[in-house]
PDB file of C-alpha atoms and ligand atoms in Angstrom:
ATOM      1  CA  MET A  88     113.114 157.934 186.874  1.00 78.00           C
ATOM      2  CA  SER A  89     113.632 154.153 187.094  1.00 90.00           C
ATOM      3  CA  ILE A  90     110.571 152.229 186.043  1.00 95.00           C
ATOM      4  CA  LEU A  91     112.174 149.126 187.454  1.00 97.00           C
ATOM      5  CA  GLU A  92     114.778 148.750 190.169  1.00 97.00           C
ATOM      6  CA  LEU A  93     116.498 145.922 192.038  1.00 98.00           C
ATOM      7  CA  LYS A  94     118.741 146.887 194.957  1.00 98.00           C
ATOM      8  CA  GLY A  95     120.943 144.373 196.752  1.00 98.00           C
ATOM      9  CA  VAL A  96     118.657 141.516 195.775  1.00 98.00           C
ATOM     10  CA  THR A  97     119.516 138.036 196.995  1.00 98.00           C
ATOM     11  CA  LYS A  98     117.307 135.029 196.374  1.00 98.00           C
ATOM     12  CA  ARG A  99     117.833 131.651 197.983  1.00 97.00           C
ATOM     13  CA  PHE A 100     115.802 128.534 197.244  1.00 96.00           C
ATOM     14  CA  GLY A 101     116.662 126.364 200.257  1.00 95.00           C
ATOM     15  CA  SER A 102     120.428 125.965 200.117  1.00 95.00           C
ATOM     16  CA  ARG A 103     120.626 127.157 196.479  1.00 95.00           C
ATOM     17  CA  GLN A 104     121.651 130.765 196.011  1.00 96.00           C
ATOM     18  CA  ALA A 105     119.968 131.853 192.774  1.00 97.00           C
ATOM     19  CA  LEU A 106     120.819 135.584 193.071  1.00 98.00           C
ATOM     20  CA  SER A 107     123.470 137.427 195.075  1.00 97.00           C
ATOM     21  CA  SER A 108     123.364 141.183 195.717  1.00 98.00           C
ATOM     22  CA  VAL A 109     121.868 142.054 192.345  1.00 98.00           C
ATOM     23  CA  ASP A 110     121.486 145.731 191.449  1.00 97.00           C
ATOM     24  CA  LEU A 111     119.639 146.544 188.231  1.00 97.00           C
ATOM     25  CA  HIS A 112     117.691 149.518 187.029  1.00 95.00           C
ATOM     26  CA  LEU A 113     115.673 150.376 183.970  1.00 96.00           C
ATOM     27  CA  PRO A 114     115.201 154.096 183.322  1.00 95.00           C
ATOM     28  CA  GLU A 115     111.755 154.915 181.917  1.00 95.00           C
ATOM     29  CA  GLY A 116     111.655 154.515 178.135  1.00 95.00           C
ATOM     30  CA  SER A 117     114.931 152.574 177.957  1.00 96.00           C
ATOM     31  CA  SER A 118     115.677 148.930 177.196  1.00 96.00           C
ATOM     32  CA  LEU A 119     117.924 146.536 179.109  1.00 97.00           C
ATOM     33  CA  GLY A 120     119.092 143.153 177.876  1.00 96.00           C
ATOM     34  CA  LEU A 121     119.628 140.479 180.498  1.00 96.00           C
ATOM     35  CA  LEU A 122     122.211 137.987 179.321  1.00 95.00           C
ATOM     36  CA  GLY A 123     123.605 134.961 181.107  1.00 93.00           C
ATOM     37  CA  PRO A 124     124.252 131.252 180.673  1.00 92.00           C
ATOM     38  CA  ASN A 125     121.671 128.642 181.694  1.00 92.00           C
ATOM     39  CA  GLY A 126     120.931 128.843 185.394  1.00 93.00           C
ATOM     40  CA  ALA A 127     122.445 132.339 185.776  1.00 95.00           C
ATOM     41  CA  GLY A 128     119.267 133.684 187.406  1.00 96.00           C
ATOM     42  CA  LYS A 129     117.511 135.575 184.575  1.00 95.00           C
ATOM     43  CA  THR A 130     114.074 134.016 185.037  1.00 93.00           C
ATOM     44  CA  THR A 131     114.372 134.454 188.793  1.00 96.00           C
ATOM     45  CA  VAL A 132     114.923 138.189 188.268  1.00 97.00           C
ATOM     46  CA  LEU A 133     111.747 138.393 186.176  1.00 96.00           C
ATOM     47  CA  ARG A 134     109.732 136.354 188.681  1.00 95.00           C
ATOM     48  CA  LEU A 135     110.800 138.667 191.509  1.00 97.00           C
ATOM     49  CA  ILE A 136     109.847 141.728 189.454  1.00 97.00           C
ATOM     50  CA  LEU A 137     106.388 140.273 188.857  1.00 95.00           C
ATOM     51  CA  GLY A 138     105.881 139.322 192.499  1.00 95.00           C
ATOM     52  CA  LEU A 139     105.782 135.609 191.627  1.00 94.00           C
ATOM     53  CA  ALA A 140     108.545 135.118 194.205  1.00 96.00           C
ATOM     54  CA  SER A 141     109.915 137.327 196.990  1.00 96.00           C
ATOM     55  CA  PRO A 142     113.542 138.332 197.488  1.00 98.00           C
ATOM     56  CA  THR A 143     115.340 136.775 200.439  1.00 98.00           C
ATOM     57  CA  GLU A 144     117.162 140.085 200.895  1.00 98.00           C
ATOM     58  CA  GLY A 145     117.074 143.420 199.119  1.00 98.00           C
ATOM     59  CA  ARG A 146     114.371 145.439 197.438  1.00 97.00           C
ATOM     60  CA  VAL A 147     112.510 145.202 194.136  1.00 98.00           C
ATOM     61  CA  GLN A 148     110.375 148.032 192.761  1.00 97.00           C
ATOM     62  CA  LEU A 149     108.242 148.078 189.637  1.00 97.00           C
ATOM     63  CA  GLN A 150     106.816 151.470 188.666  1.00 96.00           C
ATOM     64  CA  GLY A 151     107.870 152.720 192.091  1.00 96.00           C
ATOM     65  CA  LEU A 152     105.855 150.032 193.903  1.00 97.00           C
ATOM     66  CA  ASP A 153     106.560 146.796 195.720  1.00 97.00           C
ATOM     67  CA  PRO A 154     105.691 143.841 193.441  1.00 96.00           C
ATOM     68  CA  GLU A 155     103.391 142.573 196.192  1.00 95.00           C
ATOM     69  CA  GLN A 156     101.098 145.452 195.215  1.00 95.00           C
ATOM     70  CA  ALA A 157      98.971 144.436 192.226  1.00 92.00           C
ATOM     71  CA  GLU A 158      99.008 148.073 191.071  1.00 93.00           C
ATOM     72  CA  SER A 159     102.721 147.676 190.221  1.00 95.00           C
ATOM     73  CA  ARG A 160     101.731 145.427 187.285  1.00 93.00           C
ATOM     74  CA  LYS A 161      99.295 147.873 185.727  1.00 91.00           C
ATOM     75  CA  GLY A 162     100.468 148.627 182.193  1.00 91.00           C
ATOM     76  CA  VAL A 163     103.030 145.804 182.300  1.00 94.00           C
ATOM     77  CA  GLY A 164     103.203 143.260 179.481  1.00 93.00           C
ATOM     78  CA  TYR A 165     104.883 139.935 180.231  1.00 93.00           C
ATOM     79  CA  LEU A 166     105.912 137.047 178.033  1.00 92.00           C
ATOM     80  CA  PRO A 167     107.177 134.068 180.057  1.00 89.00           C
ATOM     81  CA  GLU A 168     109.854 131.687 178.833  1.00 82.00           C
ATOM     82  CA  ARG A 169     107.355 128.865 178.495  1.00 80.00           C
ATOM     83  CA  VAL A 170     104.049 130.263 177.335  1.00 78.00           C
ATOM     84  CA  LEU A 171     101.297 128.046 178.709  1.00 82.00           C
ATOM     85  CA  LEU A 172      98.171 128.738 176.714  1.00 87.00           C
ATOM     86  CA  PRO A 173      94.759 127.136 177.187  1.00 91.00           C
ATOM     87  CA  GLY A 174      94.589 124.903 174.118  1.00 90.00           C
ATOM     88  CA  ARG A 175      90.804 124.543 174.124  1.00 92.00           C
ATOM     89  CA  LEU A 176      90.170 128.249 173.684  1.00 95.00           C
ATOM     90  CA  SER A 177      90.152 130.020 170.355  1.00 96.00           C
ATOM     91  CA  VAL A 178      92.723 132.751 169.821  1.00 97.00           C
ATOM     92  CA  ARG A 179      89.921 135.339 169.928  1.00 97.00           C
ATOM     93  CA  HIS A 180      88.415 134.023 173.160  1.00 96.00           C
ATOM     94  CA  PHE A 181      91.789 133.863 174.902  1.00 96.00           C
ATOM     95  CA  LEU A 182      92.738 137.417 173.900  1.00 97.00           C
ATOM     96  CA  GLU A 183      89.297 138.794 174.742  1.00 96.00           C
ATOM     97  CA  VAL A 184      89.564 137.374 178.265  1.00 95.00           C
ATOM     98  CA  HIS A 185      93.018 138.886 178.688  1.00 93.00           C
ATOM     99  CA  ALA A 186      91.925 142.219 177.252  1.00 93.00           C
ATOM    100  CA  ARG A 187      89.263 142.383 179.976  1.00 92.00           C
ATOM    101  CA  LEU A 188      91.830 141.307 182.600  1.00 87.00           C
ATOM    102  CA  ALA A 189      94.080 144.106 181.332  1.00 84.00           C
ATOM    103  CA  GLY A 190      91.304 146.516 182.250  1.00 84.00           C
ATOM    104  CA  LEU A 191      89.698 147.254 178.875  1.00 89.00           C
ATOM    105  CA  GLU A 192      86.026 148.204 178.702  1.00 91.00           C
ATOM    106  CA  ALA A 193      83.837 145.586 176.976  1.00 92.00           C
ATOM    107  CA  GLY A 194      83.214 147.908 174.034  1.00 93.00           C
ATOM    108  CA  ALA A 195      86.929 148.366 173.348  1.00 94.00           C
ATOM    109  CA  VAL A 196      87.914 144.697 173.439  1.00 96.00           C
ATOM    110  CA  ALA A 197      87.214 143.679 169.817  1.00 95.00           C
ATOM    111  CA  ASP A 198      89.219 146.589 168.384  1.00 96.00           C
ATOM    112  CA  GLU A 199      92.134 145.918 170.705  1.00 96.00           C
ATOM    113  CA  VAL A 200      92.204 142.204 169.821  1.00 97.00           C
ATOM    114  CA  LYS A 201      92.162 143.196 166.149  1.00 96.00           C
ATOM    115  CA  ARG A 202      95.029 145.648 166.689  1.00 96.00           C
ATOM    116  CA  VAL A 203      97.354 143.243 168.518  1.00 96.00           C
ATOM    117  CA  THR A 204      96.664 140.296 166.227  1.00 96.00           C
ATOM    118  CA  GLU A 205      97.380 142.449 163.180  1.00 95.00           C
ATOM    119  CA  GLN A 206     100.560 143.612 164.895  1.00 92.00           C
ATOM    120  CA  VAL A 207     101.853 140.017 165.190  1.00 92.00           C
ATOM    121  CA  GLY A 208     100.349 138.676 161.956  1.00 92.00           C
ATOM    122  CA  ILE A 209      97.661 136.313 163.279  1.00 94.00           C
ATOM    123  CA  SER A 210      94.489 138.277 162.532  1.00 95.00           C
ATOM    124  CA  ASP A 211      93.407 135.508 160.131  1.00 96.00           C
ATOM    125  CA  ARG A 212      93.694 132.812 162.871  1.00 95.00           C
ATOM    126  CA  LEU A 213      91.296 134.292 165.433  1.00 96.00           C
ATOM    127  CA  SER A 214      88.721 131.505 165.300  1.00 96.00           C
ATOM    128  CA  GLU A 215      91.255 128.665 165.551  1.00 96.00           C
ATOM    129  CA  ARG A 216      91.789 126.682 168.712  1.00 96.00           C
ATOM    130  CA  ILE A 217      95.129 127.429 170.333  1.00 95.00           C
ATOM    131  CA  SER A 218      95.922 123.689 170.542  1.00 95.00           C
ATOM    132  CA  THR A 219      96.004 123.471 166.743  1.00 96.00           C
ATOM    133  CA  LEU A 220      98.599 126.238 166.316  1.00 93.00           C
ATOM    134  CA  SER A 221     102.260 125.633 165.531  1.00 90.00           C
ATOM    135  CA  LYS A 222     104.826 126.655 168.145  1.00 87.00           C
ATOM    136  CA  GLY A 223     105.653 129.843 166.258  1.00 88.00           C
ATOM    137  CA  LEU A 224     102.004 130.825 165.980  1.00 91.00           C
ATOM    138  CA  ALA A 225     101.410 130.082 169.663  1.00 91.00           C
ATOM    139  CA  GLN A 226     104.359 132.358 170.463  1.00 90.00           C
ATOM    140  CA  ARG A 227     102.640 135.078 168.449  1.00 92.00           C
ATOM    141  CA  VAL A 228      99.523 134.640 170.584  1.00 94.00           C
ATOM    142  CA  GLY A 229     101.742 135.120 173.651  1.00 93.00           C
ATOM    143  CA  PHE A 230     103.109 138.330 172.147  1.00 93.00           C
ATOM    144  CA  ALA A 231      99.634 139.547 171.240  1.00 95.00           C
ATOM    145  CA  GLN A 232      98.643 139.065 174.879  1.00 94.00           C
ATOM    146  CA  ALA A 233     101.740 140.936 176.101  1.00 94.00           C
ATOM    147  CA  PHE A 234     100.944 143.820 173.730  1.00 93.00           C
ATOM    148  CA  LEU A 235      97.320 144.229 174.886  1.00 94.00           C
ATOM    149  CA  SER A 236      96.533 147.706 176.211  1.00 88.00           C
ATOM    150  CA  ARG A 237      99.808 149.160 174.893  1.00 91.00           C
ATOM    151  CA  PRO A 238     102.021 148.371 177.897  1.00 93.00           C
ATOM    152  CA  ARG A 239     104.375 150.961 179.400  1.00 95.00           C
ATOM    153  CA  VAL A 240     106.771 148.189 180.380  1.00 96.00           C
ATOM    154  CA  LEU A 241     107.482 144.905 178.622  1.00 96.00           C
ATOM    155  CA  LEU A 242     109.154 142.010 180.427  1.00 96.00           C
ATOM    156  CA  LEU A 243     110.262 139.349 177.977  1.00 96.00           C
ATOM    157  CA  ASP A 244     111.849 136.030 178.932  1.00 94.00           C
ATOM    158  CA  GLU A 245     113.610 134.473 175.945  1.00 92.00           C
ATOM    159  CA  PRO A 246     110.893 135.551 173.517  1.00 91.00           C
ATOM    160  CA  SER A 247     112.544 134.026 170.450  1.00 88.00           C
ATOM    161  CA  SER A 248     113.194 130.559 171.831  1.00 81.00           C
ATOM    162  CA  GLY A 249     112.085 127.912 169.367  1.00 74.00           C
ATOM    163  CA  LEU A 250     111.371 130.343 166.549  1.00 84.00           C
ATOM    164  CA  ASP A 251     112.779 130.086 163.038  1.00 87.00           C
ATOM    165  CA  PRO A 252     115.065 132.870 161.732  1.00 90.00           C
ATOM    166  CA  ILE A 253     112.149 134.737 160.160  1.00 89.00           C
ATOM    167  CA  GLY A 254     110.190 134.535 163.417  1.00 88.00           C
ATOM    168  CA  MET A 255     113.241 135.773 165.338  1.00 89.00           C
ATOM    169  CA  ARG A 256     113.602 138.742 163.028  1.00 91.00           C
ATOM    170  CA  GLU A 257     109.906 139.557 163.439  1.00 90.00           C
ATOM    171  CA  VAL A 258     110.167 139.382 167.223  1.00 90.00           C
ATOM    172  CA  ARG A 259     113.063 141.817 167.096  1.00 92.00           C
ATOM    173  CA  ASP A 260     111.069 144.165 164.882  1.00 92.00           C
ATOM    174  CA  TRP A 261     108.007 144.070 167.185  1.00 91.00           C
ATOM    175  CA  ILE A 262     110.094 144.789 170.267  1.00 93.00           C
ATOM    176  CA  GLN A 263     111.918 147.587 168.505  1.00 93.00           C
ATOM    177  CA  ALA A 264     108.624 149.097 167.318  1.00 92.00           C
ATOM    178  CA  VAL A 265     107.030 149.210 170.795  1.00 92.00           C
ATOM    179  CA  HIS A 266     110.289 150.452 172.298  1.00 94.00           C
ATOM    180  CA  GLU A 267     110.411 153.284 169.761  1.00 94.00           C
ATOM    181  CA  GLN A 268     106.894 154.212 170.860  1.00 92.00           C
ATOM    182  CA  GLY A 269     108.246 154.773 174.391  1.00 94.00           C
ATOM    183  CA  CYS A 270     107.730 151.376 176.028  1.00 96.00           C
ATOM    184  CA  SER A 271     110.436 150.358 178.542  1.00 97.00           C
ATOM    185  CA  VAL A 272     111.779 146.867 177.822  1.00 97.00           C
ATOM    186  CA  LEU A 273     113.562 144.246 179.906  1.00 97.00           C
ATOM    187  CA  LEU A 274     114.624 141.447 177.587  1.00 96.00           C
ATOM    188  CA  SER A 275     116.143 138.212 178.859  1.00 95.00           C
ATOM    189  CA  SER A 276     117.712 136.344 175.988  1.00 91.00           C
ATOM    190  CA  HIS A 277     120.420 133.953 174.867  1.00 88.00           C
ATOM    191  CA  LEU A 278     120.446 135.621 171.466  1.00 87.00           C
ATOM    192  CA  LEU A 279     123.220 138.151 171.652  1.00 88.00           C
ATOM    193  CA  SER A 280     122.367 139.618 168.256  1.00 86.00           C
ATOM    194  CA  GLU A 281     118.770 140.185 169.414  1.00 88.00           C
ATOM    195  CA  VAL A 282     119.892 141.949 172.572  1.00 91.00           C
ATOM    196  CA  GLU A 283     122.477 143.980 170.674  1.00 89.00           C
ATOM    197  CA  ARG A 284     119.864 145.207 168.190  1.00 88.00           C
ATOM    198  CA  VAL A 285     117.034 145.915 170.622  1.00 91.00           C
ATOM    199  CA  CYS A 286     118.656 147.072 173.865  1.00 94.00           C
ATOM    200  CA  ASP A 287     120.290 150.335 174.929  1.00 92.00           C
ATOM    201  CA  ARG A 288     122.152 148.565 177.732  1.00 95.00           C
ATOM    202  CA  VAL A 289     123.124 145.045 178.666  1.00 95.00           C
ATOM    203  CA  ALA A 290     123.558 143.347 182.039  1.00 96.00           C
ATOM    204  CA  ILE A 291     125.401 140.049 182.191  1.00 95.00           C
ATOM    205  CA  LEU A 292     124.387 137.671 184.959  1.00 96.00           C
ATOM    206  CA  HIS A 293     126.577 134.766 185.956  1.00 95.00           C
ATOM    207  CA  GLU A 294     125.978 132.438 188.881  1.00 95.00           C
ATOM    208  CA  GLY A 295     123.448 134.881 190.290  1.00 97.00           C
ATOM    209  CA  ARG A 296     125.651 137.983 190.114  1.00 96.00           C
ATOM    210  CA  VAL A 297     125.742 140.902 187.714  1.00 96.00           C
ATOM    211  CA  ILE A 298     129.299 140.649 186.411  1.00 95.00           C
ATOM    212  CA  GLU A 299     129.002 143.442 183.857  1.00 93.00           C
ATOM    213  CA  GLU A 300     126.558 146.181 182.951  1.00 95.00           C
ATOM    214  CA  GLY A 301     126.651 148.942 180.408  1.00 93.00           C
ATOM    215  CA  LYS A 302     126.226 149.869 176.790  1.00 92.00           C
ATOM    216  CA  THR A 303     127.358 147.174 174.390  1.00 87.00           C
ATOM    217  CA  SER A 304     130.110 149.533 173.220  1.00 85.00           C
ATOM    218  CA  GLU A 305     131.411 149.707 176.811  1.00 88.00           C
ATOM    219  CA  ILE A 306     131.398 145.918 177.227  1.00 87.00           C
ATOM    220  CA  VAL A 307     133.144 144.862 174.040  1.00 85.00           C
ATOM    221  CA  HIS A 308     136.849 145.430 173.578  1.00 84.00           C
ATOM    222  CA  ASP A 309     138.297 146.794 170.317  1.00 80.00           C
ATOM    223  CA  GLY A 310     136.704 145.046 167.370  1.00 81.00           C
ATOM    224  CA  GLU A 311     135.381 142.232 169.547  1.00 84.00           C
ATOM    225  CA  ALA A 312     131.932 140.729 168.886  1.00 85.00           C
ATOM    226  CA  LEU A 313     129.467 140.788 171.792  1.00 86.00           C
ATOM    227  CA  GLU A 314     129.536 136.971 171.764  1.00 87.00           C
ATOM    228  CA  ASP A 315     133.305 136.992 172.347  1.00 88.00           C
ATOM    229  CA  ALA A 316     132.945 139.566 175.135  1.00 88.00           C
ATOM    230  CA  PHE A 317     130.199 137.434 176.727  1.00 89.00           C
ATOM    231  CA  ILE A 318     132.346 134.286 176.660  1.00 90.00           C
ATOM    232  CA  ARG A 319     135.385 136.190 177.960  1.00 89.00           C
ATOM    233  CA  LEU A 320     133.381 137.576 180.885  1.00 90.00           C
ATOM    234  CA  ILE A 321     131.696 134.266 181.726  1.00 90.00           C
ATOM    235  CA  LYS A 322     134.979 132.370 181.594  1.00 87.00           C
ATOM    236  CA  GLY A 323     136.449 135.017 183.875  1.00 80.00           C
ATOM    237  CA  GLY A 324     133.627 134.223 186.328  1.00 55.00           C
ATOM    238  CA  PRO A 325     132.047 136.358 189.044  1.00 51.00           C
ATOM    239  CA  SER A 326     134.969 136.181 191.441  1.00 44.00           C
ATOM    240  CA  SER A 327     137.467 137.557 188.954  1.00 45.00           C
ATOM    241  CA  GLN A 328     135.150 140.367 187.807  1.00 47.00           C
ATOM    242  CA  GLY A 329     134.101 141.691 191.174  1.00 43.00           C
ATOM    243  CA  VAL A 330     131.366 143.832 189.602  1.00 43.00           C
ATOM    244  CA  GLY A 331     127.780 143.935 190.766  1.00 40.00           C
ATOM    245  CA  GLU A 332     128.529 143.738 194.453  1.00 39.00           C
ATOM    246  CA  SER A 333     127.913 147.391 195.127  1.00 35.00           C
TER     247      SER A 333
HETATM  248  P1  LIG B 270     117.930 129.487 181.743  1.00 78.99           P
HETATM  249  O1  LIG B 270     118.743 130.347 180.825  1.00 78.99           O
HETATM  250  O2  LIG B 270     118.379 128.054 181.716  1.00 78.99           O
HETATM  251  O3  LIG B 270     116.453 129.646 181.576  1.00 78.99           O
HETATM  252  P2  LIG B 270     118.042 131.280 184.057  1.00 78.99           P
HETATM  253  O4  LIG B 270     119.182 132.213 183.930  1.00 78.99           O
HETATM  254  O5  LIG B 270     116.697 131.802 183.714  1.00 78.99           O
HETATM  255  O6  LIG B 270     118.328 129.931 183.246  1.00 78.99           O
HETATM  256  P3  LIG B 270     116.870 130.641 186.635  1.00 78.99           P
HETATM  257  O7  LIG B 270     115.736 129.850 186.081  1.00 78.99           O
HETATM  258  O8  LIG B 270     116.602 131.976 187.179  1.00 78.99           O
HETATM  259  O9  LIG B 270     118.059 130.731 185.557  1.00 78.99           O
HETATM  260  O10 LIG B 270     117.548 129.745 187.768  1.00 78.99           O
HETATM  261  C1  LIG B 270     118.633 130.215 188.567  1.00 78.99           C
HETATM  262  C2  LIG B 270     118.984 129.112 189.574  1.00 78.99           C
HETATM  263  O11 LIG B 270     117.950 129.038 190.553  1.00 78.99           O
HETATM  264  C3  LIG B 270     119.106 127.731 188.962  1.00 78.99           C
HETATM  265  O12 LIG B 270     120.122 127.034 189.663  1.00 78.99           O
HETATM  266  C4  LIG B 270     117.752 127.113 189.236  1.00 78.99           C
HETATM  267  O13 LIG B 270     117.820 125.704 189.290  1.00 78.99           O
HETATM  268  C5  LIG B 270     117.407 127.719 190.593  1.00 78.99           C
HETATM  269  N1  LIG B 270     115.954 127.833 190.803  1.00 78.99           N
HETATM  270  C6  LIG B 270     115.115 128.613 190.113  1.00 78.99           C
HETATM  271  N2  LIG B 270     113.848 128.488 190.597  1.00 78.99           N
HETATM  272  C7  LIG B 270     113.915 127.594 191.612  1.00 78.99           C
HETATM  273  C8  LIG B 270     112.956 127.032 192.519  1.00 78.99           C
HETATM  274  N3  LIG B 270     111.681 127.378 192.481  1.00 78.99           N
HETATM  275  N4  LIG B 270     113.406 126.146 193.430  1.00 78.99           N
HETATM  276  C9  LIG B 270     114.712 125.803 193.498  1.00 78.99           C
HETATM  277  N5  LIG B 270     115.671 126.289 192.682  1.00 78.99           N
HETATM  278  C10 LIG B 270     115.283 127.171 191.743  1.00 78.99           C
END
């Protein structure tokens, strides 16, 4: 069963065509990497999945439901590209509020906040105001929020952006760990090595179209690095690939 599906999705913003006939699916328990150059449409895909925007044409389903139905987001963890956190709140306060919003009973909140902050290594920063945290620590708070309530589906938009190499490695490890526990993952990223490590399959978006989709081993040619395959496909452009229009 697909936990997430886009069928023939087109999105126009005025005269700008952000997505054209996009088909994507994420089988339950699997992980899909969404790759594409700047402006390819990756964030738009995530926004449509979350019901933050509506498709101009086509159909989006999350957990078998239309994203307009709030129920579709139950058990879904999301980390946006730019995490906007309320700087005046302490880490604890922020996560407690979100734990309640995620549906946890009051009595279970403290343990859950402890669990997720230990998971991302910030359990010693709970009383600090978010505004005083470094970028990397703030990103960890974003991850802790996404991990609340052990999501069935994780939607991640460039989760490693701005992190140092150690932070990037940790992000990869966290995603891998939740994926191994059965969580389905959609990961939008510019880091090909991250996608290669974490994802079962990769979809490459270019100018709003899926120009390639498959296992990494199916996308790369003999001995080629994923980066070289990516550049080859992007330079070929959507018109020369002709994939993703079905
Ligand atoms: P990046 O890697 O730079 O984050 P992306 O692949 O996530 O890019 P999107 O943010 O999805 O790309 O944008 C796809 C296209 O749609 C871009 O041309 C962008 O300018 C346009 N776009 C996105 N949102 C809007 C909007 N609300 N109004 C108008 N145009 C938009």
